[in-house]
């Protein structure tokens, strides 16, 4: 199943990752299977937002990744005699995760295109799907297949094969691209698009769970490779691929996908629609709040420390060494402020991941701290410059060194002057922490998306986290105001 | 024989192309009260700030107790600076600390005194300038004259060899000038070596041992207050004094 192509941003990370990667793996004899067996676990990367392939469901009160692909992964792991570990990531980042060793294999309804084959090895096909167009039931009389959508707007996941094929095969169509399937369905229900091109099983699943929707065939002209799904492994891991192919052969022979896996996935989807009240998902939101707060608080503390250090380095002056350090600190600040935080998060997770394997949460905290540090450094520098030069003169005339003067006279005053800006930065961080959802940290946005794909309710979870974010930021700003008033005594 | 505290030789200071000090050679002996006067913009403050190297001179020598200051490492300079107290026109009290903490800070951080010892010394100094009752007040609640007295106490607490005053009363309301000058007079009477840049001519006449008259980047004339104010030698000084009396 083709979902999305890798975006421009990811291409950049990819290029970097490839240049950094040791080029030796094709030289050595392949021991990938032996390594997995020695490790005792097989890590599967997947993007659980695409029922019935993979999605999150609440099982016995706990959120769990389920779906057809999960069953495939379990079967492969079981046949190897190892434990299956599932790691969730956004679809865009899956292959990067595979190449950088975050996961051992990717099963996410991935379509083995020739482009992808250049970077990873694929197993045999385990499932052949097709494309449907999801429409509103009320429009059933109007639309029958791709030819009905001339001059209409069709939605598709950005960069997916459906997107490409719809553009190619529907005459004079307008394509509206969005990243998540649930957003597309929402757009359909609110009549922003006439139909949504998606995978056949996915479309059928949505139709089965929502009586106002119906799936119609596309009648696209497709070659087999764009509707097939296969398991991706690191390039050259032949033994692993061969072992997986054995499992897939059994799955095909016994028709496990249609007979067991898809019906099992369907059951989870049915239970999801029973209780879709937001209260039912309070645990999911609570986890989101917890991680949002962990990320924010850690990033504020580390960001502040980094900011102070950078600001002090930028004050260095005198000999050539100090000038170089000052220049580097300035360059760092400019660079970080001049690149998107999203790219930085991905770079830390995947780029730094080549050297040390950091968990997503730690990577997120590092990236946001490094980012915030650059901004804090600028605030502090402004604060330092805002202190009357007479203060420095008075302190120096008392025999205080530059360092003592900075520590006891300038910095305390600078920090007081910039307290409101620092408070703003803290509040901004609460909101910006949402960016780490792309590397699969279960903070609020991520959890909201899980609830959305779980319940097929597009708006309610967003409204819930909107209120939660506001409560968090409002509480934070009240607390900060309180301290600001207390600092005003002099 | 009297000990020389500060000696400057051929001191010059440029800001870019602008020459502020054009070559000054003088010395200050122990116990002397030097009052530097002259028209605005003549370089008096710059000269004073060159004495403890808050401004780095462009050329020449500044000797403190025989030790050349120019070219010293920062750490050595810090050691010598604490022996030269300085009082500024704009007080420069630390606004984030109360009166007592202002005086204590350098005692604990530079002289590494214990907190109690530093507090004792700070209180003594505040007592001397009549500010002990305000020990827990913050600078923002003090009048200009009070702030300047605290600033003087802060400098004196370091037990300097010389006190440099940079127009200490220029930023004060007229009714507060007296209280600050009285503190300075008392200090002079106790034998403190002082270099004072000021426009207070009465103070110059009554307290100075020597007047240094500065104009156009040079010290034009030196002498006792009596000699200077009654028989100025240079044309520049005569003009200056005649303007004062009119």
mmCIF file of N, CA and C in Angstrom, chain A residues 36-147:
data_model
loop_
_atom_site.group_PDB
_atom_site.id
_atom_site.type_symbol
_atom_site.label_atom_id
_atom_site.label_comp_id
_atom_site.label_asym_id
_atom_site.label_seq_id
_atom_site.Cartn_x
_atom_site.Cartn_y
_atom_site.Cartn_z
ATOM 1 N N UNK A 36 19.285 -10.105 15.329
ATOM 2 C CA UNK A 36 17.939 -10.004 15.913
ATOM 3 C C UNK A 36 17.737 -11.135 16.920
ATOM 4 N N UNK A 37 18.170 -12.342 16.524
ATOM 5 C CA UNK A 37 17.981 -13.492 17.417
ATOM 6 C C UNK A 37 18.773 -13.308 18.705
ATOM 7 N N UNK A 38 19.969 -12.756 18.558
ATOM 8 C CA UNK A 38 20.795 -12.525 19.748
ATOM 9 C C UNK A 38 20.130 -11.490 20.659
ATOM 10 N N UNK A 39 19.534 -10.488 20.040
ATOM 11 C CA UNK A 39 18.891 -9.414 20.790
ATOM 12 C C UNK A 39 17.611 -9.907 21.462
ATOM 13 N N UNK A 40 16.965 -10.899 20.815
ATOM 14 C CA UNK A 40 15.738 -11.466 21.383
ATOM 15 C C UNK A 40 14.502 -10.637 21.104
ATOM 16 N N UNK A 41 14.666 -9.538 20.377
ATOM 17 C CA UNK A 41 13.473 -8.760 20.033
ATOM 18 C C UNK A 41 13.592 -8.157 18.645
ATOM 19 N N UNK A 42 12.422 -7.990 18.042
ATOM 20 C CA UNK A 42 12.343 -7.435 16.696
ATOM 21 C C UNK A 42 11.531 -6.145 16.800
ATOM 22 N N UNK A 43 12.172 -5.025 16.490
ATOM 23 C CA UNK A 43 11.477 -3.747 16.645
ATOM 24 C C UNK A 43 10.815 -3.360 15.327
ATOM 25 N N UNK A 44 9.505 -3.195 15.425
ATOM 26 C CA UNK A 44 8.720 -2.854 14.234
ATOM 27 C C UNK A 44 8.300 -1.388 14.297
ATOM 28 N N UNK A 45 8.610 -0.645 13.242
ATOM 29 C CA UNK A 45 8.171 0.746 13.177
ATOM 30 C C UNK A 45 6.883 0.830 12.393
ATOM 31 N N UNK A 46 5.930 1.616 12.891
ATOM 32 C CA UNK A 46 4.677 1.763 12.164
ATOM 33 C C UNK A 46 4.036 3.102 12.503
ATOM 34 N N UNK A 47 3.148 3.535 11.638
ATOM 35 C CA UNK A 47 2.463 4.807 11.843
ATOM 36 C C UNK A 47 0.986 4.504 12.092
ATOM 37 N N UNK A 48 0.599 4.394 13.384
ATOM 38 C CA UNK A 48 -0.722 3.835 13.702
ATOM 39 C C UNK A 48 -1.863 4.827 13.516
ATOM 40 N N UNK A 49 -2.066 5.262 12.270
ATOM 41 C CA UNK A 49 -3.167 6.202 12.025
ATOM 42 C C UNK A 49 -3.938 5.769 10.785
ATOM 43 N N UNK A 50 -3.933 4.485 10.496
ATOM 44 C CA UNK A 50 -4.484 4.065 9.220
ATOM 45 C C UNK A 50 -5.257 2.762 9.352
ATOM 46 N N UNK A 51 -6.395 2.807 10.041
ATOM 47 C CA UNK A 51 -7.171 1.591 10.191
ATOM 48 C C UNK A 51 -7.625 1.092 8.822
ATOM 49 N N UNK A 52 -7.712 -0.183 8.592
ATOM 50 C CA UNK A 52 -7.462 -1.269 9.550
ATOM 51 C C UNK A 52 -6.019 -1.781 9.526
ATOM 52 N N UNK A 53 -5.130 -1.106 8.790
ATOM 53 C CA UNK A 53 -3.743 -1.575 8.710
ATOM 54 C C UNK A 53 -3.081 -1.501 10.086
ATOM 55 N N UNK A 54 -3.116 -0.290 10.651
ATOM 56 C CA UNK A 54 -2.572 -0.117 11.999
ATOM 57 C C UNK A 54 -3.209 1.114 12.623
ATOM 58 N N UNK A 55 -3.601 0.968 13.850
ATOM 59 C CA UNK A 55 -4.249 2.081 14.553
ATOM 60 C C UNK A 55 -4.222 1.790 16.040
ATOM 61 N N UNK A 56 -4.536 2.801 16.826
ATOM 62 C CA UNK A 56 -4.518 2.594 18.267
ATOM 63 C C UNK A 56 -5.937 2.358 18.764
ATOM 64 N N UNK A 57 -6.072 1.396 19.617
ATOM 65 C CA UNK A 57 -7.383 1.103 20.182
ATOM 66 C C UNK A 57 -7.237 0.950 21.685
ATOM 67 N N UNK A 58 -8.326 1.203 22.389
ATOM 68 C CA UNK A 58 -8.290 1.034 23.836
ATOM 69 C C UNK A 58 -8.701 -0.401 24.164
ATOM 70 N N UNK A 59 -7.742 -1.141 24.691
ATOM 71 C CA UNK A 59 -8.006 -2.534 25.044
ATOM 72 C C UNK A 59 -7.871 -2.663 26.551
ATOM 73 N N UNK A 60 -8.940 -3.055 27.196
ATOM 74 C CA UNK A 60 -8.959 -3.155 28.659
ATOM 75 C C UNK A 60 -8.449 -1.862 29.294
ATOM 76 N N UNK A 61 -8.908 -0.751 28.786
ATOM 77 C CA UNK A 61 -8.553 0.534 29.380
ATOM 78 C C UNK A 61 -7.178 1.053 28.999
ATOM 79 N N UNK A 62 -6.424 0.248 28.224
ATOM 80 C CA UNK A 62 -5.081 0.719 27.857
ATOM 81 C C UNK A 62 -4.975 0.911 26.353
ATOM 82 N N UNK A 63 -4.301 1.958 25.973
ATOM 83 C CA UNK A 63 -4.132 2.223 24.556
ATOM 84 C C UNK A 63 -3.114 1.238 23.972
ATOM 85 N N UNK A 64 -3.435 0.701 22.804
ATOM 86 C CA UNK A 64 -2.609 -0.352 22.238
ATOM 87 C C UNK A 64 -2.647 -0.232 20.727
ATOM 88 N N UNK A 65 -1.529 -0.574 20.088
ATOM 89 C CA UNK A 65 -1.518 -0.521 18.628
ATOM 90 C C UNK A 65 -1.994 -1.863 18.086
ATOM 91 N N UNK A 66 -3.001 -1.806 17.244
ATOM 92 C CA UNK A 66 -3.551 -3.045 16.688
ATOM 93 C C UNK A 66 -3.702 -2.878 15.185
ATOM 94 N N UNK A 67 -4.144 -3.951 14.525
ATOM 95 C CA UNK A 67 -4.398 -3.875 13.098
ATOM 96 C C UNK A 67 -3.741 -5.025 12.361
ATOM 97 N N UNK A 68 -4.049 -5.075 11.106
ATOM 98 C CA UNK A 68 -3.566 -6.153 10.259
ATOM 99 C C UNK A 68 -2.045 -6.224 10.240
ATOM 100 N N UNK A 69 -1.390 -5.088 10.085
ATOM 101 C CA UNK A 69 0.071 -5.086 9.997
ATOM 102 C C UNK A 69 0.714 -5.571 11.289
ATOM 103 N N UNK A 70 0.052 -5.272 12.410
ATOM 104 C CA UNK A 70 0.591 -5.715 13.697
ATOM 105 C C UNK A 70 0.571 -7.245 13.762
ATOM 106 N N UNK A 71 -0.515 -7.802 13.238
ATOM 107 C CA UNK A 71 -0.611 -9.265 13.213
ATOM 108 C C UNK A 71 0.499 -9.856 12.347
ATOM 109 N N UNK A 72 0.767 -9.207 11.212
ATOM 110 C CA UNK A 72 1.853 -9.657 10.326
ATOM 111 C C UNK A 72 3.175 -9.622 11.090
ATOM 112 N N UNK A 73 3.402 -8.514 11.773
ATOM 113 C CA UNK A 73 4.643 -8.361 12.544
ATOM 114 C C UNK A 73 4.769 -9.431 13.611
ATOM 115 N N UNK A 74 3.668 -9.700 14.302
ATOM 116 C CA UNK A 74 3.676 -10.724 15.363
ATOM 117 C C UNK A 74 4.046 -12.086 14.786
ATOM 118 N N UNK A 75 3.469 -12.374 13.624
ATOM 119 C CA UNK A 75 3.714 -13.672 12.977
ATOM 120 C C UNK A 75 5.199 -13.788 12.613
ATOM 121 N N UNK A 76 5.753 -12.718 12.035
ATOM 122 C CA UNK A 76 7.163 -12.758 11.624
ATOM 123 C C UNK A 76 8.054 -12.952 12.848
ATOM 124 N N UNK A 77 7.760 -12.208 13.921
ATOM 125 C CA UNK A 77 8.576 -12.305 15.130
ATOM 126 C C UNK A 77 8.456 -13.697 15.746
ATOM 127 N N UNK A 78 7.239 -14.196 15.753
ATOM 128 C CA UNK A 78 7.002 -15.515 16.368
ATOM 129 C C UNK A 78 7.775 -16.601 15.616
ATOM 130 N N UNK A 79 7.746 -16.515 14.288
ATOM 131 C CA UNK A 79 8.458 -17.505 13.484
ATOM 132 C C UNK A 79 9.962 -17.422 13.705
ATOM 133 N N UNK A 80 10.451 -16.248 14.102
ATOM 134 C CA UNK A 80 11.890 -16.093 14.382
ATOM 135 C C UNK A 80 12.208 -16.521 15.803
ATOM 136 N N UNK A 81 11.159 -16.625 16.602
ATOM 137 C CA UNK A 81 11.357 -16.974 18.007
ATOM 138 C C UNK A 81 11.815 -15.789 18.843
ATOM 139 N N UNK A 82 11.415 -14.575 18.442
ATOM 140 C CA UNK A 82 11.776 -13.395 19.242
ATOM 141 C C UNK A 82 10.515 -12.604 19.596
ATOM 142 N N UNK A 83 10.695 -11.644 20.462
ATOM 143 C CA UNK A 83 9.635 -10.782 20.978
ATOM 144 C C UNK A 83 9.403 -9.643 19.967
ATOM 145 N N UNK A 84 8.138 -9.262 19.729
ATOM 146 C CA UNK A 84 7.872 -8.112 18.850
ATOM 147 C C UNK A 84 7.709 -6.843 19.687
ATOM 148 N N UNK A 85 8.477 -5.826 19.324
ATOM 149 C CA UNK A 85 8.343 -4.536 19.994
ATOM 150 C C UNK A 85 7.856 -3.538 18.951
ATOM 151 N N UNK A 86 6.818 -2.793 19.297
ATOM 152 C CA UNK A 86 6.270 -1.854 18.305
ATOM 153 C C UNK A 86 6.651 -0.428 18.671
ATOM 154 N N UNK A 87 7.182 0.268 17.686
ATOM 155 C CA UNK A 87 7.555 1.665 17.901
ATOM 156 C C UNK A 87 6.750 2.512 16.926
ATOM 157 N N UNK A 88 6.061 3.517 17.473
ATOM 158 C CA UNK A 88 5.240 4.333 16.587
ATOM 159 C C UNK A 88 5.990 5.588 16.150
ATOM 160 N N UNK A 89 5.823 5.905 14.887
ATOM 161 C CA UNK A 89 6.435 7.120 14.322
ATOM 162 C C UNK A 89 5.475 7.631 13.260
ATOM 163 N N UNK A 90 5.675 8.868 12.848
ATOM 164 C CA UNK A 90 4.850 9.329 11.746
ATOM 165 C C UNK A 90 5.362 8.659 10.469
ATOM 166 N N UNK A 91 4.461 8.487 9.491
ATOM 167 C CA UNK A 91 4.804 7.713 8.310
ATOM 168 C C UNK A 91 6.026 8.292 7.593
ATOM 169 N N UNK A 92 6.090 9.612 7.551
ATOM 170 C CA UNK A 92 7.208 10.298 6.885
ATOM 171 C C UNK A 92 8.562 9.856 7.406
ATOM 172 N N UNK A 93 8.626 9.550 8.705
ATOM 173 C CA UNK A 93 9.931 9.339 9.326
ATOM 174 C C UNK A 93 10.292 7.863 9.449
ATOM 175 N N UNK A 94 9.390 6.982 8.994
ATOM 176 C CA UNK A 94 9.614 5.547 9.202
ATOM 177 C C UNK A 94 10.906 5.039 8.560
ATOM 178 N N UNK A 95 11.103 5.398 7.278
ATOM 179 C CA UNK A 95 12.273 4.847 6.584
ATOM 180 C C UNK A 95 13.573 5.408 7.144
ATOM 181 N N UNK A 96 13.524 6.669 7.553
ATOM 182 C CA UNK A 96 14.704 7.245 8.204
ATOM 183 C C UNK A 96 14.991 6.486 9.485
ATOM 184 N N UNK A 97 13.925 6.184 10.228
ATOM 185 C CA UNK A 97 14.064 5.413 11.459
ATOM 186 C C UNK A 97 14.685 4.057 11.191
ATOM 187 N N UNK A 98 14.301 3.447 10.081
ATOM 188 C CA UNK A 98 14.848 2.139 9.723
ATOM 189 C C UNK A 98 16.329 2.265 9.384
ATOM 190 N N UNK A 99 16.658 3.260 8.587
ATOM 191 C CA UNK A 99 18.047 3.408 8.152
ATOM 192 C C UNK A 99 18.975 3.778 9.298
ATOM 193 N N UNK A 100 18.436 4.498 10.284
ATOM 194 C CA UNK A 100 19.280 4.909 11.393
ATOM 195 C C UNK A 100 19.215 3.919 12.546
ATOM 196 N N UNK A 101 18.545 2.783 12.307
ATOM 197 C CA UNK A 101 18.572 1.714 13.308
ATOM 198 C C UNK A 101 17.636 1.912 14.488
ATOM 199 N N UNK A 102 16.714 2.887 14.387
ATOM 200 C CA UNK A 102 15.724 3.051 15.455
ATOM 201 C C UNK A 102 14.784 1.852 15.468
ATOM 202 N N UNK A 103 14.504 1.304 14.298
ATOM 203 C CA UNK A 103 13.653 0.122 14.192
ATOM 204 C C UNK A 103 14.343 -0.896 13.283
ATOM 205 N N UNK A 104 13.941 -2.178 13.451
ATOM 206 C CA UNK A 104 14.542 -3.239 12.642
ATOM 207 C C UNK A 104 13.779 -3.451 11.347
ATOM 208 N N UNK A 105 12.476 -3.188 11.401
ATOM 209 C CA UNK A 105 11.683 -3.339 10.180
ATOM 210 C C UNK A 105 10.517 -2.357 10.213
ATOM 211 N N UNK A 106 9.986 -2.089 9.014
ATOM 212 C CA UNK A 106 8.838 -1.196 8.926
ATOM 213 C C UNK A 106 7.690 -1.973 8.308
ATOM 214 N N UNK A 107 6.573 -2.077 9.033
ATOM 215 C CA UNK A 107 5.346 -2.607 8.446
ATOM 216 C C UNK A 107 4.299 -1.537 8.656
ATOM 217 N N UNK A 108 3.990 -0.838 7.602
ATOM 218 C CA UNK A 108 3.029 0.240 7.747
ATOM 219 C C UNK A 108 2.287 0.396 6.431
ATOM 220 N N UNK A 109 1.874 -0.749 5.917
ATOM 221 C CA UNK A 109 1.196 -0.725 4.625
ATOM 222 C C UNK A 109 2.059 -0.092 3.562
ATOM 223 N N UNK A 110 3.361 -0.350 3.657
ATOM 224 C CA UNK A 110 4.270 0.381 2.778
ATOM 225 C C UNK A 110 4.385 -0.288 1.417
ATOM 226 N N UNK A 111 4.352 0.564 0.424
ATOM 227 C CA UNK A 111 4.371 0.113 -0.959
ATOM 228 C C UNK A 111 5.808 0.091 -1.482
ATOM 229 N N UNK A 112 6.273 -1.054 -2.000
ATOM 230 C CA UNK A 112 7.694 -1.170 -2.399
ATOM 231 C C UNK A 112 7.986 -0.519 -3.740
ATOM 232 N N UNK A 113 8.028 0.782 -3.775
ATOM 233 C CA UNK A 113 8.307 1.480 -5.036
ATOM 234 C C UNK A 113 9.783 1.362 -5.383
ATOM 235 N N UNK A 114 10.119 1.497 -6.650
ATOM 236 C CA UNK A 114 11.541 1.433 -7.054
ATOM 237 C C UNK A 114 12.383 2.468 -6.312
ATOM 238 N N UNK A 115 11.815 3.647 -6.046
ATOM 239 C CA UNK A 115 12.572 4.688 -5.341
ATOM 240 C C UNK A 115 12.942 4.216 -3.944
ATOM 241 N N UNK A 116 11.968 3.622 -3.257
ATOM 242 C CA UNK A 116 12.241 3.153 -1.903
ATOM 243 C C UNK A 116 13.223 1.982 -1.916
ATOM 244 N N UNK A 117 13.138 1.161 -2.947
ATOM 245 C CA UNK A 117 14.029 0.008 -3.035
ATOM 246 C C UNK A 117 15.500 0.409 -3.097
ATOM 247 N N UNK A 118 15.737 1.612 -3.543
ATOM 248 C CA UNK A 118 17.134 2.070 -3.593
ATOM 249 C C UNK A 118 17.733 2.214 -2.201
ATOM 250 N N UNK A 119 16.889 2.432 -1.218
ATOM 251 C CA UNK A 119 17.401 2.702 0.129
ATOM 252 C C UNK A 119 17.170 1.575 1.125
ATOM 253 N N UNK A 120 16.163 0.744 0.872
ATOM 254 C CA UNK A 120 15.865 -0.341 1.819
ATOM 255 C C UNK A 120 15.565 -1.615 1.037
ATOM 256 N N UNK A 121 15.564 -2.731 1.754
ATOM 257 C CA UNK A 121 15.197 -4.008 1.139
ATOM 258 C C UNK A 121 13.764 -4.352 1.521
ATOM 259 N N UNK A 122 13.000 -4.863 0.548
ATOM 260 C CA UNK A 122 11.620 -5.229 0.842
ATOM 261 C C UNK A 122 11.425 -6.744 0.824
ATOM 262 N N UNK A 123 10.482 -7.198 1.636
ATOM 263 C CA UNK A 123 10.092 -8.605 1.615
ATOM 264 C C UNK A 123 9.172 -8.830 0.414
ATOM 265 N N UNK A 124 8.671 -10.053 0.309
ATOM 266 C CA UNK A 124 7.637 -10.310 -0.688
ATOM 267 C C UNK A 124 6.372 -9.544 -0.282
ATOM 268 N N UNK A 125 5.461 -9.450 -1.254
ATOM 269 C CA UNK A 125 4.199 -8.757 -0.997
ATOM 270 C C UNK A 125 3.351 -9.596 -0.031
ATOM 271 N N UNK A 126 2.830 -8.959 1.007
ATOM 272 C CA UNK A 126 1.951 -9.723 1.888
ATOM 273 C C UNK A 126 0.486 -9.375 1.694
ATOM 274 N N UNK A 127 0.234 -8.292 1.010
ATOM 275 C CA UNK A 127 -1.159 -7.910 0.803
ATOM 276 C C UNK A 127 -1.272 -7.037 -0.427
ATOM 277 N N UNK A 128 -2.318 -7.320 -1.201
ATOM 278 C CA UNK A 128 -2.566 -6.450 -2.344
ATOM 279 C C UNK A 128 -3.896 -5.751 -2.152
ATOM 280 N N UNK A 129 -3.857 -4.473 -2.092
ATOM 281 C CA UNK A 129 -5.081 -3.703 -1.873
ATOM 282 C C UNK A 129 -5.514 -3.038 -3.152
ATOM 283 N N UNK A 130 -6.133 -1.930 -3.041
ATOM 284 C CA UNK A 130 -6.570 -1.168 -4.197
ATOM 285 C C UNK A 130 -7.050 0.173 -3.688
ATOM 286 N N UNK A 131 -7.516 1.013 -4.568
ATOM 287 C CA UNK A 131 -7.948 2.339 -4.140
ATOM 288 C C UNK A 131 -9.462 2.468 -4.212
ATOM 289 N N UNK A 132 -10.009 3.147 -3.234
ATOM 290 C CA UNK A 132 -11.419 3.508 -3.253
ATOM 291 C C UNK A 132 -11.517 5.013 -3.077
ATOM 292 N N UNK A 133 -12.681 5.525 -3.376
ATOM 293 C CA UNK A 133 -12.934 6.923 -3.034
ATOM 294 C C UNK A 133 -14.056 6.940 -2.008
ATOM 295 N N UNK A 134 -13.794 7.599 -0.899
ATOM 296 C CA UNK A 134 -14.779 7.703 0.167
ATOM 297 C C UNK A 134 -15.619 8.954 -0.103
ATOM 298 N N UNK A 135 -16.938 8.800 -0.070
ATOM 299 C CA UNK A 135 -17.803 9.967 -0.317
ATOM 300 C C UNK A 135 -18.902 10.018 0.740
ATOM 301 N N UNK A 136 -19.586 11.125 0.794
ATOM 302 C CA UNK A 136 -20.751 11.233 1.666
ATOM 303 C C UNK A 136 -21.898 10.438 1.054
ATOM 304 N N UNK A 137 -22.653 9.729 1.888
ATOM 305 C CA UNK A 137 -23.743 8.893 1.381
ATOM 306 C C UNK A 137 -24.744 9.729 0.591
ATOM 307 N N UNK A 138 -24.959 10.960 1.018
ATOM 308 C CA UNK A 138 -25.930 11.826 0.344
ATOM 309 C C UNK A 138 -25.528 12.138 -1.099
ATOM 310 N N UNK A 139 -24.239 11.933 -1.408
ATOM 311 C CA UNK A 139 -23.760 12.232 -2.763
ATOM 312 C C UNK A 139 -23.711 10.986 -3.649
ATOM 313 N N UNK A 140 -24.244 9.866 -3.113
ATOM 314 C CA UNK A 140 -24.081 8.592 -3.806
ATOM 315 C C UNK A 140 -24.638 8.627 -5.228
ATOM 316 N N UNK A 141 -25.723 9.365 -5.417
ATOM 317 C CA UNK A 141 -26.341 9.434 -6.750
ATOM 318 C C UNK A 141 -25.456 10.178 -7.753
ATOM 319 N N UNK A 142 -24.514 10.988 -7.217
ATOM 320 C CA UNK A 142 -23.726 11.862 -8.088
ATOM 321 C C UNK A 142 -22.419 11.220 -8.558
ATOM 322 N N UNK A 143 -21.798 10.468 -7.619
ATOM 323 C CA UNK A 143 -20.458 9.949 -7.899
ATOM 324 C C UNK A 143 -20.469 8.434 -8.002
ATOM 325 N N UNK A 144 -19.789 7.933 -9.052
ATOM 326 C CA UNK A 144 -19.768 6.482 -9.238
ATOM 327 C C UNK A 144 -18.354 5.944 -9.270
ATOM 328 N N UNK A 145 -17.450 6.653 -9.914
ATOM 329 C CA UNK A 145 -16.028 6.280 -9.908
ATOM 330 C C UNK A 145 -15.216 7.520 -10.258
ATOM 331 N N UNK A 146 -13.942 7.331 -10.640
ATOM 332 C CA UNK A 146 -13.066 8.491 -10.859
ATOM 333 C C UNK A 146 -13.639 9.498 -11.862
ATOM 334 N N UNK A 147 -14.414 8.995 -12.835
ATOM 335 C CA UNK A 147 -14.880 9.891 -13.891
ATOM 336 C C UNK A 147 -15.931 10.887 -13.421
#
